[in-house]
């Protein structure tokens, strides 16, 4: 009883902190926007009012995207870690981001207009992410050691970045610009009208994750044990890869590759909650993942007057040492 | 409860044939050399690997015809390796035994919680409930694994070398618990073991893998140690 009480208290604290941090995020930008501006920009929008425009077209989409990217990538990481029985798995290290990047790069550079539209980029990011998910899934059935799969993922990443550079040298200035802008990526690029599509994909993934809670709990014991407990492994694997591909694809399509969130957050969640019950792990990953990216983006906005820090750089600066700590901790 | 007829088992090619068996309640101890096919037999029974030919039936249903959702309600399997998972509590681990019975979301009803409590109590390990599985001793791990199999509430429990890696007193404890469970709950328990002396002590029937004829033979309790060695190891 004690354990679940502690977990509930932690969840409640996170649930209270998240909206507070989200609110702080809305108010840290360089231009002062008041609370009434936000209120009016939603319920009383005036497109000649600069404050309204900033809140509605920039701040709200950016805040929403931070929440979705953080929560989404964390869920993707959690699912992959459980599926592959490897706490160091994640969409970035296993090359799911790379798949999305590769497909976006190749299609932007084919010059076909559909592909450079919002829907085109998202579709391609999704296909790339799903395809690379299947590749990793294929390899996972062949390798026995956890470390091998991580190495394969890293190699996939190197391989695709080589292909992307090749495509870049072969493309013209306009295409190169579109791709470079995308690859730099940030939370600021999302526009209000794109949010419904992103929210729909995000919602579908979260829902999907909750639908596989029972198989996830069994998969903790490994494929064989899970099957002995009546889990339909083949189907569950595909569903999990599909969910991670959708969420990683969409986030990568709009924000560029964001590293280490998917790897680090679920580990932090397990350390905090000390459980393998996925209903709790999923909820906590959503909350902590969202808070983590929000906090990163608050920091980025605070140092913006001095220099510009891409979100991917900051998550790597924080995430990589954390992962090293995790590895050292496991070696003990 | 378990019936076999003209059964041949193995990976891809037949390595073992079997006497036609008719096993009912109680403990059956599987004896044989390393690599002789003890695990293969248990895994075939648990539906993990397909049989080569013949028939193996559980409660009059062919194993291969039982769906992967139904099979875990009839037979539980305790593998020889305990999973290494961080932050997995004993209560969560044992609770996974309820997976075949819970609904789509895995929600545990009062009945499920009772089954977990009862299993822990039966094995005398209620005090381990909130511990992490990684922190358990080898003996405790084995008892916890058996508790998980018990919560599955199956008619048959198959265990792959449950007494390996244990000290003498834990071997005795585990074997004793299994015999008690077989009697008290009317379950058919199959376990493989290399502990001949202890196995002879509990006075249960054996399934011995005859090394010369490559067959699994049913031996009534009361066989002498030398005879047992002669069949299995000479």
Coordinates of C-alpha atoms in Angstrom, one line a residue:
Chain A
X1 CA 0.0 0.0 0.0
X2 CA 2.8 2.3 0.9
X3 CA 4.4 2.0 -2.5
X4 CA 1.3 2.9 -4.5
X5 CA 0.7 5.8 -2.1
X6 CA 4.1 7.2 -2.9
X7 CA 3.6 6.7 -6.6
X8 CA 0.2 8.5 -6.5
X9 CA 1.8 11.4 -4.6
X10 CA 4.5 11.6 -7.2
X11 CA 2.1 11.5 -10.1
X12 CA 0.0 14.2 -8.4
X13 CA 3.0 16.4 -7.9
X14 CA 4.0 16.0 -11.6
X15 CA 0.4 16.7 -12.6
X16 CA 0.5 20.0 -10.7
X17 CA 4.0 21.0 -11.9
X18 CA 3.3 20.4 -15.7
X19 CA 0.7 23.2 -16.2
X20 CA 2.8 25.6 -14.1
X21 CA 5.9 25.0 -16.2
X22 CA 3.8 25.2 -19.3
X23 CA 2.5 28.6 -18.1
X24 CA 6.0 29.8 -17.3
X25 CA 7.0 28.7 -20.8
X26 CA 4.4 31.0 -22.3
X27 CA 5.7 34.0 -20.5
X28 CA 9.5 33.7 -20.8
X29 CA 9.8 35.0 -24.4
X30 CA 11.6 38.3 -25.1
X31 CA 8.4 40.2 -25.8
X32 CA 6.1 40.7 -22.9
X33 CA 2.7 39.2 -23.4
X34 CA 0.1 39.6 -20.7
X35 CA -2.3 37.0 -19.5
X36 CA -5.2 39.0 -21.1
X37 CA -3.4 39.0 -24.4
X38 CA -3.4 35.2 -24.3
X39 CA -7.0 35.1 -23.3
X40 CA -8.1 37.5 -26.0
X41 CA -5.9 35.8 -28.7
X42 CA -8.0 32.7 -28.2
X43 CA -11.5 34.1 -27.5
X44 CA -11.3 37.6 -29.0
X45 CA -8.7 37.4 -31.7
X46 CA -7.6 40.6 -33.5
X47 CA -5.2 40.0 -36.3
X48 CA -3.9 43.6 -36.2
X49 CA -2.8 43.2 -32.6
X50 CA 0.9 42.2 -32.5
X51 CA 0.6 40.6 -29.1
X52 CA -2.4 38.5 -30.2
X53 CA -0.5 37.4 -33.2
X54 CA 2.6 36.4 -31.2
X55 CA 0.6 34.5 -28.6
X56 CA -1.6 32.7 -31.1
X57 CA 0.8 32.0 -34.0
X58 CA 4.1 31.6 -32.1
X59 CA 3.9 31.0 -28.3
X60 CA 0.9 28.6 -28.1
X61 CA 2.1 26.4 -31.0
X62 CA 5.6 26.3 -29.6
X63 CA 4.4 25.4 -26.1
X64 CA 2.1 22.7 -27.5
X65 CA 4.9 21.3 -29.6
X66 CA 7.3 21.2 -26.7
X67 CA 4.7 19.1 -24.7
X68 CA 4.1 16.8 -27.6
X69 CA 7.7 16.3 -28.5
X70 CA 8.7 15.6 -24.9
X71 CA 5.8 13.3 -24.1
X72 CA 5.8 11.6 -27.5
X73 CA 9.5 10.8 -27.7
X74 CA 9.5 9.6 -24.1
X75 CA 6.6 7.2 -24.8
X76 CA 8.4 6.0 -28.0
X77 CA 11.5 5.4 -25.9
X78 CA 9.6 3.5 -23.1
X79 CA 7.9 1.3 -25.6
X80 CA 11.1 0.4 -27.4
X81 CA 13.0 -0.2 -24.2
X82 CA 10.3 -2.7 -23.1
X83 CA 10.0 -4.3 -26.5
X84 CA 13.7 -4.9 -26.9
X85 CA 14.3 -5.6 -23.3
X86 CA 17.0 -3.0 -23.3
X87 CA 16.9 0.1 -21.1
X88 CA 19.3 1.9 -23.4
X89 CA 17.1 1.6 -26.4
X90 CA 15.3 4.7 -27.8
X91 CA 14.0 6.1 -31.1
X92 CA 17.2 8.1 -31.6
X93 CA 19.9 5.4 -30.8
X94 CA 18.0 2.8 -32.8
X95 CA 17.9 5.0 -35.8
X96 CA 14.2 5.6 -36.0
X97 CA 14.8 9.3 -36.3
X98 CA 17.4 8.6 -39.0
X99 CA 14.8 6.7 -41.0
X100 CA 12.5 9.7 -40.8
X101 CA 15.4 12.1 -41.8
X102 CA 16.4 10.0 -44.7
X103 CA 13.0 9.9 -46.2
X104 CA 12.4 13.5 -45.7
X105 CA 15.7 14.4 -47.3
X106 CA 15.3 12.1 -50.3
X107 CA 11.8 13.3 -51.0
X108 CA 12.5 17.0 -50.5
X109 CA 15.3 16.6 -53.0
X110 CA 13.1 14.8 -55.6
X111 CA 11.5 18.2 -56.2
X112 CA 8.0 16.9 -56.4
X113 CA 5.8 19.6 -54.9
X114 CA 3.5 17.2 -52.9
X115 CA 6.5 16.0 -50.9
X116 CA 7.5 19.4 -49.8
X117 CA 4.0 20.2 -48.4
X118 CA 3.2 19.6 -44.7
X119 CA 1.4 16.4 -45.4
X120 CA 4.1 15.2 -47.7
X121 CA 6.9 15.7 -45.1
X122 CA 4.9 14.0 -42.4
X123 CA 3.9 11.1 -44.6
X124 CA 7.5 10.6 -45.6
X125 CA 8.8 10.9 -42.0
X126 CA 6.2 8.3 -41.0
X127 CA 7.1 5.9 -43.8
X128 CA 10.8 6.3 -43.0
X129 CA 10.4 5.8 -39.3
X130 CA 8.2 2.8 -39.7
X131 CA 10.5 1.2 -42.3
X132 CA 13.5 1.7 -40.0
X133 CA 11.4 0.4 -37.1
X134 CA 10.8 -2.8 -39.1
X135 CA 14.6 -3.1 -39.9
X136 CA 15.5 -2.8 -36.2
X137 CA 12.7 -5.3 -35.4
X138 CA 14.2 -7.7 -37.9
X139 CA 17.7 -7.4 -36.5
X140 CA 16.3 -7.7 -32.9
X141 CA 15.1 -11.2 -33.7
X142 CA 18.6 -12.2 -34.9
X143 CA 20.9 -10.7 -32.2
X144 CA 21.1 -12.1 -28.7
X145 CA 23.1 -9.5 -26.9
X146 CA 21.5 -6.2 -26.0
X147 CA 24.6 -4.2 -27.0
X148 CA 24.5 -5.6 -30.6
X149 CA 21.2 -4.0 -31.3
X150 CA 22.4 -0.6 -30.1
X151 CA 25.5 -0.9 -32.4
X152 CA 23.3 -1.8 -35.3
X153 CA 21.1 1.2 -34.6
X154 CA 24.1 3.5 -34.5
X155 CA 25.4 2.0 -37.8
X156 CA 22.0 2.6 -39.4
X157 CA 22.3 6.2 -38.2
X158 CA 25.8 6.6 -39.8
X159 CA 24.7 4.8 -43.0
X160 CA 21.7 7.1 -43.4
X161 CA 23.6 10.3 -42.7
X162 CA 26.0 9.3 -45.4
X163 CA 23.1 8.8 -47.8
X164 CA 21.7 12.2 -46.8
X165 CA 25.0 14.0 -47.5
X166 CA 25.1 12.3 -50.9
X167 CA 21.6 13.6 -51.6
X168 CA 22.6 17.0 -50.4
X169 CA 25.6 17.3 -52.8
X170 CA 23.3 16.3 -55.6
X171 CA 20.6 18.9 -54.9
X172 CA 20.1 22.5 -55.9
X173 CA 20.2 25.5 -53.7
X174 CA 16.4 25.8 -53.1
X175 CA 16.1 22.1 -52.1
X176 CA 19.1 22.3 -49.9
X177 CA 17.7 25.3 -48.1
X178 CA 14.4 23.5 -47.4
X179 CA 16.2 20.5 -46.1
X180 CA 18.7 22.4 -44.0
X181 CA 16.0 24.4 -42.4
X182 CA 14.2 21.2 -41.6
X183 CA 17.2 19.4 -40.3
X184 CA 18.2 22.2 -38.0
X185 CA 14.8 21.9 -36.6
X186 CA 13.3 23.6 -33.6
X187 CA 10.0 23.9 -31.8
X188 CA 9.3 27.3 -33.4
X189 CA 8.6 26.0 -36.9
X190 CA 5.2 24.6 -36.1
X191 CA 2.2 26.8 -37.2
X192 CA -1.2 26.9 -35.6
X193 CA -2.9 25.3 -38.5
X194 CA -0.6 22.2 -38.4
X195 CA -1.4 21.5 -34.7
X196 CA -4.6 19.5 -35.3
X197 CA -2.7 17.0 -37.5
X198 CA 0.1 16.7 -34.9
X199 CA -2.4 16.5 -32.0
X200 CA -4.3 13.7 -33.8
X201 CA -1.2 11.6 -34.3
X202 CA 0.0 12.3 -30.8
X203 CA -3.4 11.3 -29.3
X204 CA -3.5 8.2 -31.4
X205 CA -0.1 7.1 -30.2
X206 CA -1.0 7.7 -26.5
X207 CA -4.2 5.8 -26.9
X208 CA -2.3 3.0 -28.7
X209 CA 0.3 2.9 -25.9
X210 CA -2.5 2.4 -23.3
X211 CA -4.0 -0.3 -25.4
X212 CA -0.8 -2.4 -25.1
X213 CA -0.2 -2.0 -21.4
X214 CA -1.0 -5.6 -20.6
X215 CA 1.4 -7.1 -23.3
X216 CA 4.1 -4.5 -22.3
X217 CA 3.9 -5.7 -18.7
X218 CA 4.5 -9.2 -19.8
X219 CA 7.2 -8.3 -22.3
X220 CA 9.3 -7.0 -19.3
X221 CA 10.1 -10.7 -18.8
X222 CA 11.3 -11.2 -22.4
X223 CA 9.6 -12.5 -25.5
X224 CA 9.6 -16.2 -24.4
X225 CA 8.0 -15.6 -21.0
X226 CA 5.5 -13.2 -22.5
X227 CA 4.4 -15.8 -25.0
X228 CA 4.0 -18.3 -22.2
X229 CA 1.7 -15.8 -20.6
X230 CA -0.5 -15.7 -23.6
X231 CA 0.9 -12.7 -25.4
X232 CA 0.6 -12.6 -29.1
X233 CA 4.2 -11.4 -29.7
X234 CA 4.1 -10.9 -33.4
X235 CA 1.1 -8.7 -33.3
X236 CA 2.2 -6.7 -30.3
X237 CA 5.6 -6.1 -31.8
X238 CA 4.1 -4.6 -34.9
X239 CA 1.7 -2.4 -32.9
X240 CA 4.5 -1.1 -30.8
X241 CA 6.7 -0.3 -33.8
X242 CA 3.7 1.4 -35.5
X243 CA 3.1 3.6 -32.4
X244 CA 6.7 4.6 -32.0
X245 CA 7.0 5.3 -35.8
X246 CA 3.9 7.5 -35.8
X247 CA 5.1 9.6 -32.8
X248 CA 8.8 9.7 -33.7
X249 CA 7.9 10.4 -37.4
X250 CA 5.6 13.3 -36.6
X251 CA 7.9 14.9 -34.0
X252 CA 10.9 14.5 -36.3
X253 CA 9.0 15.9 -39.2
X254 CA 8.1 19.1 -37.4
X255 CA 11.0 19.6 -35.0
X256 CA 13.9 17.8 -36.6
X257 CA 15.8 15.1 -34.8
X258 CA 15.7 15.5 -31.0
X259 CA 18.2 13.2 -29.3
X260 CA 18.3 11.4 -25.9
X261 CA 14.8 12.4 -24.6
X262 CA 13.4 9.0 -25.6
X263 CA 16.3 7.2 -24.0
X264 CA 16.7 9.2 -20.8
X265 CA 13.2 10.0 -19.6
X266 CA 11.8 6.5 -19.3
X267 CA 14.9 5.6 -17.2
X268 CA 14.4 8.6 -15.0
X269 CA 10.8 7.6 -14.6
X270 CA 11.7 4.0 -13.6
X271 CA 14.3 5.3 -11.1
X272 CA 11.7 7.7 -9.6
X273 CA 8.7 5.3 -9.5
X274 CA 10.6 2.0 -9.0
X275 CA 8.1 -0.1 -10.9
X276 CA 7.6 -2.0 -14.1
X277 CA 3.9 -1.4 -14.2
X278 CA 3.4 0.3 -17.6
X279 CA 0.2 2.1 -16.8
X280 CA 2.2 4.2 -14.4
X281 CA 5.3 4.3 -16.5
X282 CA 3.4 5.6 -19.5
X283 CA 1.6 8.4 -17.6
X284 CA 4.8 9.4 -15.8
X285 CA 6.8 9.4 -19.1
X286 CA 4.2 11.7 -20.7
X287 CA 4.4 14.1 -17.7
X288 CA 8.2 14.1 -17.2
X289 CA 9.0 14.0 -20.9
X290 CA 6.8 17.1 -21.5
X291 CA 8.2 18.9 -18.5
X292 CA 11.8 18.1 -19.6
X293 CA 11.4 19.7 -23.1
X294 CA 9.4 22.6 -21.7
X295 CA 12.3 23.3 -19.3
X296 CA 14.9 22.9 -22.0
X297 CA 13.0 25.4 -24.2
X298 CA 12.6 27.8 -21.3
X299 CA 16.4 27.7 -20.9
X300 CA 16.8 28.2 -24.6
X301 CA 14.6 31.3 -24.6
X302 CA 16.3 32.7 -21.5
X303 CA 19.8 32.5 -23.1
X304 CA 18.5 33.6 -26.5
X305 CA 19.6 37.2 -26.1
X306 CA 23.2 35.9 -25.8
X307 CA 23.3 33.1 -28.2
X308 CA 21.0 30.7 -30.1
X309 CA 20.9 27.1 -28.9
X310 CA 19.2 24.5 -31.0
X311 CA 16.9 22.2 -29.0
X312 CA 18.7 19.1 -30.2
X313 CA 22.0 20.5 -28.9
X314 CA 20.6 21.1 -25.4
X315 CA 18.9 17.7 -25.0
X316 CA 22.2 16.1 -26.0
X317 CA 24.2 18.1 -23.6
X318 CA 21.9 17.1 -20.7
X319 CA 21.0 13.6 -22.1
X320 CA 24.3 12.1 -23.1
X321 CA 26.0 12.5 -19.6
X322 CA 22.8 11.1 -18.0
X323 CA 23.0 8.1 -20.2
X324 CA 26.7 7.6 -19.3
X325 CA 25.7 7.7 -15.6
X326 CA 23.0 5.1 -16.3
X327 CA 25.5 2.8 -18.0
X328 CA 28.0 3.2 -15.1
X329 CA 25.2 2.5 -12.6
X330 CA 24.3 -0.8 -14.4
X331 CA 27.9 -1.9 -14.4
X332 CA 28.2 -1.7 -10.7
Chain B
X1 CA -4.4 -35.1 -17.6
X2 CA -1.5 -35.5 -20.0
X3 CA -1.6 -38.2 -22.6
X4 CA 0.9 -39.0 -25.3
X5 CA 0.7 -41.4 -28.1
X6 CA 3.6 -42.3 -30.4
X7 CA 5.1 -39.0 -29.6
X8 CA 8.4 -37.9 -31.2
X9 CA 10.0 -34.6 -30.1
X10 CA 13.0 -32.5 -30.9
X11 CA 14.2 -29.5 -32.8
X12 CA 13.7 -30.0 -36.6
X13 CA 14.6 -33.7 -36.4
X14 CA 13.4 -36.3 -34.0
X15 CA 15.7 -36.8 -31.0
X16 CA 13.4 -38.6 -28.6
X17 CA 10.6 -41.0 -28.8
X18 CA 8.3 -41.7 -25.9
X19 CA 6.5 -44.4 -24.2
X20 CA 2.8 -43.7 -24.4
X21 CA 2.1 -41.8 -21.2
X22 CA -0.9 -41.2 -19.2
X23 CA 0.0 -38.7 -16.4
X24 CA -2.4 -37.6 -13.7
X25 CA -2.0 -35.6 -10.5
X26 CA 1.2 -35.3 -8.5
X27 CA 4.8 -34.7 -9.1
X28 CA 6.7 -36.4 -11.9
X29 CA 10.5 -36.0 -12.0
X30 CA 12.2 -36.0 -15.3
X31 CA 15.7 -37.5 -15.2
X32 CA 18.3 -37.6 -18.0
X33 CA 21.7 -36.5 -19.2
X34 CA 22.6 -33.0 -20.1
X35 CA 21.3 -32.3 -23.6
X36 CA 19.2 -35.5 -23.6
X37 CA 16.0 -33.6 -24.2
X38 CA 14.5 -32.8 -20.8
X39 CA 13.9 -29.2 -21.7
X40 CA 12.7 -30.2 -25.2
X41 CA 10.0 -32.4 -23.7
X42 CA 8.9 -29.7 -21.2
X43 CA 8.9 -27.0 -24.0
X44 CA 6.9 -29.3 -26.3
X45 CA 4.4 -29.8 -23.5
X46 CA 4.1 -26.0 -22.9
X47 CA 3.6 -25.4 -26.7
X48 CA 6.9 -23.5 -27.1
X49 CA 8.2 -25.8 -29.7
X50 CA 6.1 -28.1 -32.1
X51 CA 6.2 -31.8 -31.8
X52 CA 7.7 -33.9 -34.6
X53 CA 5.0 -36.5 -34.8
X54 CA 2.5 -38.4 -32.7
X55 CA 0.1 -36.9 -30.3
X56 CA 0.4 -35.0 -27.0
X57 CA -2.9 -34.1 -25.3
X58 CA -3.7 -32.0 -22.3
X59 CA -7.1 -32.7 -20.8
X60 CA -8.0 -34.4 -24.1
X61 CA -7.0 -31.5 -26.3
X62 CA -4.1 -31.7 -28.7
X63 CA -1.5 -29.1 -27.5
X64 CA -0.9 -27.7 -31.0
X65 CA -4.7 -27.1 -31.3
X66 CA -4.9 -25.0 -28.1
X67 CA -4.7 -21.2 -28.8
X68 CA -1.8 -19.2 -27.3
X69 CA -4.4 -17.4 -25.2
X70 CA -5.9 -20.6 -23.8
X71 CA -2.8 -22.6 -23.2
X72 CA -1.5 -20.5 -20.3
X73 CA -4.7 -21.2 -18.5
X74 CA -4.0 -24.9 -18.6
X75 CA -0.2 -25.1 -18.2
X76 CA 2.3 -22.8 -16.6
X77 CA 6.0 -23.1 -17.2
X78 CA 8.8 -22.2 -14.9
X79 CA 12.0 -21.7 -17.0
X80 CA 15.5 -22.4 -15.6
X81 CA 16.5 -18.7 -15.9
X82 CA 15.0 -16.0 -13.8
X83 CA 14.6 -12.7 -15.7
X84 CA 17.0 -9.9 -14.8
X85 CA 14.8 -6.8 -14.7
X86 CA 15.4 -3.7 -12.7
X87 CA 12.6 -2.3 -10.5
X88 CA 10.4 -5.3 -11.0
X89 CA 8.7 -6.0 -7.6
X90 CA 7.8 -9.5 -6.5
X91 CA 4.2 -8.6 -6.4
X92 CA 4.3 -7.3 -10.0
X93 CA 6.2 -10.4 -11.1
X94 CA 3.9 -12.9 -9.4
X95 CA 0.9 -10.8 -10.6
X96 CA 1.9 -11.4 -14.2
X97 CA 0.8 -15.0 -13.7
X98 CA -2.7 -13.5 -13.8
X99 CA -2.2 -12.2 -17.3
X100 CA -4.0 -15.1 -19.0
X101 CA -7.0 -14.5 -16.9
X102 CA -7.3 -10.7 -16.8
X103 CA -9.2 -8.5 -19.3
X104 CA -7.7 -6.7 -22.3
X105 CA -6.2 -4.0 -20.2
X106 CA -4.8 -6.4 -17.6
X107 CA -7.0 -4.9 -14.8
X108 CA -6.7 -7.0 -11.7
X109 CA -10.0 -7.9 -9.9
X110 CA -10.3 -9.0 -6.3
X111 CA -10.1 -12.6 -7.4
X112 CA -6.7 -11.9 -9.1
X113 CA -5.4 -10.2 -6.0
X114 CA -6.6 -13.1 -3.8
X115 CA -4.8 -15.6 -6.1
X116 CA -1.6 -13.7 -5.8
X117 CA -1.9 -13.5 -2.0
X118 CA -2.8 -17.2 -1.8
X119 CA 0.2 -18.2 -3.9
X120 CA 2.6 -16.1 -1.8
X121 CA 1.1 -17.6 1.3
X122 CA 1.3 -21.2 0.1
X123 CA 5.0 -20.8 -0.6
X124 CA 5.5 -19.0 2.7
X125 CA 7.0 -15.9 1.0
X126 CA 4.3 -13.2 1.7
X127 CA 7.1 -11.1 3.3
X128 CA 8.9 -10.8 -0.1
X129 CA 5.9 -9.1 -1.7
X130 CA 7.3 -5.6 -1.9
X131 CA 10.9 -6.6 -2.6
X132 CA 12.7 -6.1 -5.9
X133 CA 13.2 -9.4 -7.8
X134 CA 16.8 -8.4 -8.4
X135 CA 17.5 -8.4 -4.7
X136 CA 16.3 -12.0 -4.1
X137 CA 18.6 -14.9 -3.3
X138 CA 18.6 -17.9 -5.7
X139 CA 16.3 -19.9 -3.4
X140 CA 13.8 -17.0 -3.1
X141 CA 13.8 -16.5 -6.9
X142 CA 12.8 -20.1 -7.4
X143 CA 10.0 -19.8 -4.8
X144 CA 8.8 -16.6 -6.4
X145 CA 8.8 -18.2 -9.8
X146 CA 6.7 -21.1 -8.5
X147 CA 4.4 -18.6 -6.9
X148 CA 3.9 -17.0 -10.3
X149 CA 3.1 -20.4 -11.8
X150 CA 0.6 -21.0 -9.0
X151 CA -1.2 -17.7 -9.5
X152 CA -1.8 -18.8 -13.1
X153 CA -4.1 -21.5 -11.6
X154 CA -3.3 -24.1 -14.2
X155 CA -3.9 -27.8 -13.9
X156 CA -0.3 -28.5 -15.0
X157 CA 3.0 -26.9 -13.9
X158 CA 6.2 -27.7 -15.8
X159 CA 9.5 -26.6 -14.2
X160 CA 12.8 -26.7 -16.0
X161 CA 15.5 -27.7 -13.4
X162 CA 13.9 -25.8 -10.4
X163 CA 16.5 -27.1 -8.0
X164 CA 19.6 -26.2 -10.0
X165 CA 21.8 -23.5 -8.4
X166 CA 20.3 -24.0 -5.0
X167 CA 22.0 -25.1 -1.8
X168 CA 21.0 -28.4 -0.2
X169 CA 18.4 -27.0 2.2
X170 CA 16.8 -24.9 -0.6
X171 CA 16.7 -27.9 -2.9
X172 CA 14.8 -29.8 -0.2
X173 CA 12.5 -26.9 0.5
X174 CA 11.6 -26.3 -3.1
X175 CA 11.0 -30.0 -3.9
X176 CA 9.0 -30.4 -0.7
X177 CA 6.8 -27.4 -1.6
X178 CA 6.2 -28.8 -5.1
X179 CA 5.1 -32.2 -3.7
X180 CA 2.8 -30.5 -1.2
X181 CA 1.3 -28.3 -3.9
X182 CA 0.8 -31.4 -6.2
X183 CA -1.1 -33.1 -3.4
X184 CA -3.0 -30.2 -1.9
X185 CA -4.2 -28.5 -5.2
X186 CA -4.5 -31.6 -7.3
X187 CA -2.1 -30.4 -9.9
X188 CA 0.1 -32.4 -12.3
X189 CA 3.6 -31.2 -11.8
X190 CA 6.5 -32.1 -14.1
X191 CA 10.0 -31.1 -13.2
X192 CA 13.4 -31.9 -14.5
X193 CA 16.2 -32.5 -12.0
X194 CA 19.8 -33.8 -11.6
X195 CA 19.4 -34.4 -7.9
X196 CA 18.9 -38.1 -7.8
X197 CA 19.0 -38.6 -4.1
X198 CA 16.5 -35.9 -3.3
X199 CA 14.3 -37.1 -6.1
X200 CA 14.3 -40.7 -4.8
X201 CA 13.5 -39.4 -1.3
X202 CA 10.2 -37.8 -2.3
X203 CA 8.8 -41.1 -3.7
X204 CA 7.3 -39.8 -6.9
X205 CA 7.1 -41.5 -10.3
X206 CA 10.0 -40.7 -12.8
X207 CA 10.2 -40.0 -16.4
X208 CA 13.6 -41.2 -17.3
X209 CA 15.3 -40.5 -20.6
X210 CA 16.9 -43.8 -21.6
X211 CA 20.2 -42.8 -23.1
X212 CA 20.7 -46.0 -25.2
X213 CA 17.2 -46.2 -26.8
X214 CA 16.5 -42.5 -26.9
X215 CA 13.1 -42.9 -25.3
X216 CA 11.4 -41.4 -22.4
X217 CA 10.2 -44.1 -20.1
X218 CA 7.7 -43.9 -17.3
X219 CA 9.1 -45.5 -14.1
X220 CA 7.0 -46.1 -11.0
X221 CA 8.2 -44.8 -7.6
X222 CA 10.4 -47.2 -5.6
X223 CA 13.1 -47.7 -8.2
X224 CA 16.6 -48.0 -6.8
X225 CA 19.3 -45.4 -7.4
X226 CA 21.5 -47.9 -9.2
X227 CA 18.7 -48.9 -11.6
X228 CA 17.9 -45.3 -12.2
X229 CA 21.5 -44.5 -13.0
X230 CA 21.7 -47.5 -15.3
X231 CA 18.8 -46.4 -17.4
X232 CA 19.6 -42.7 -17.6
X233 CA 23.4 -42.5 -17.6
X234 CA 24.9 -45.8 -18.7

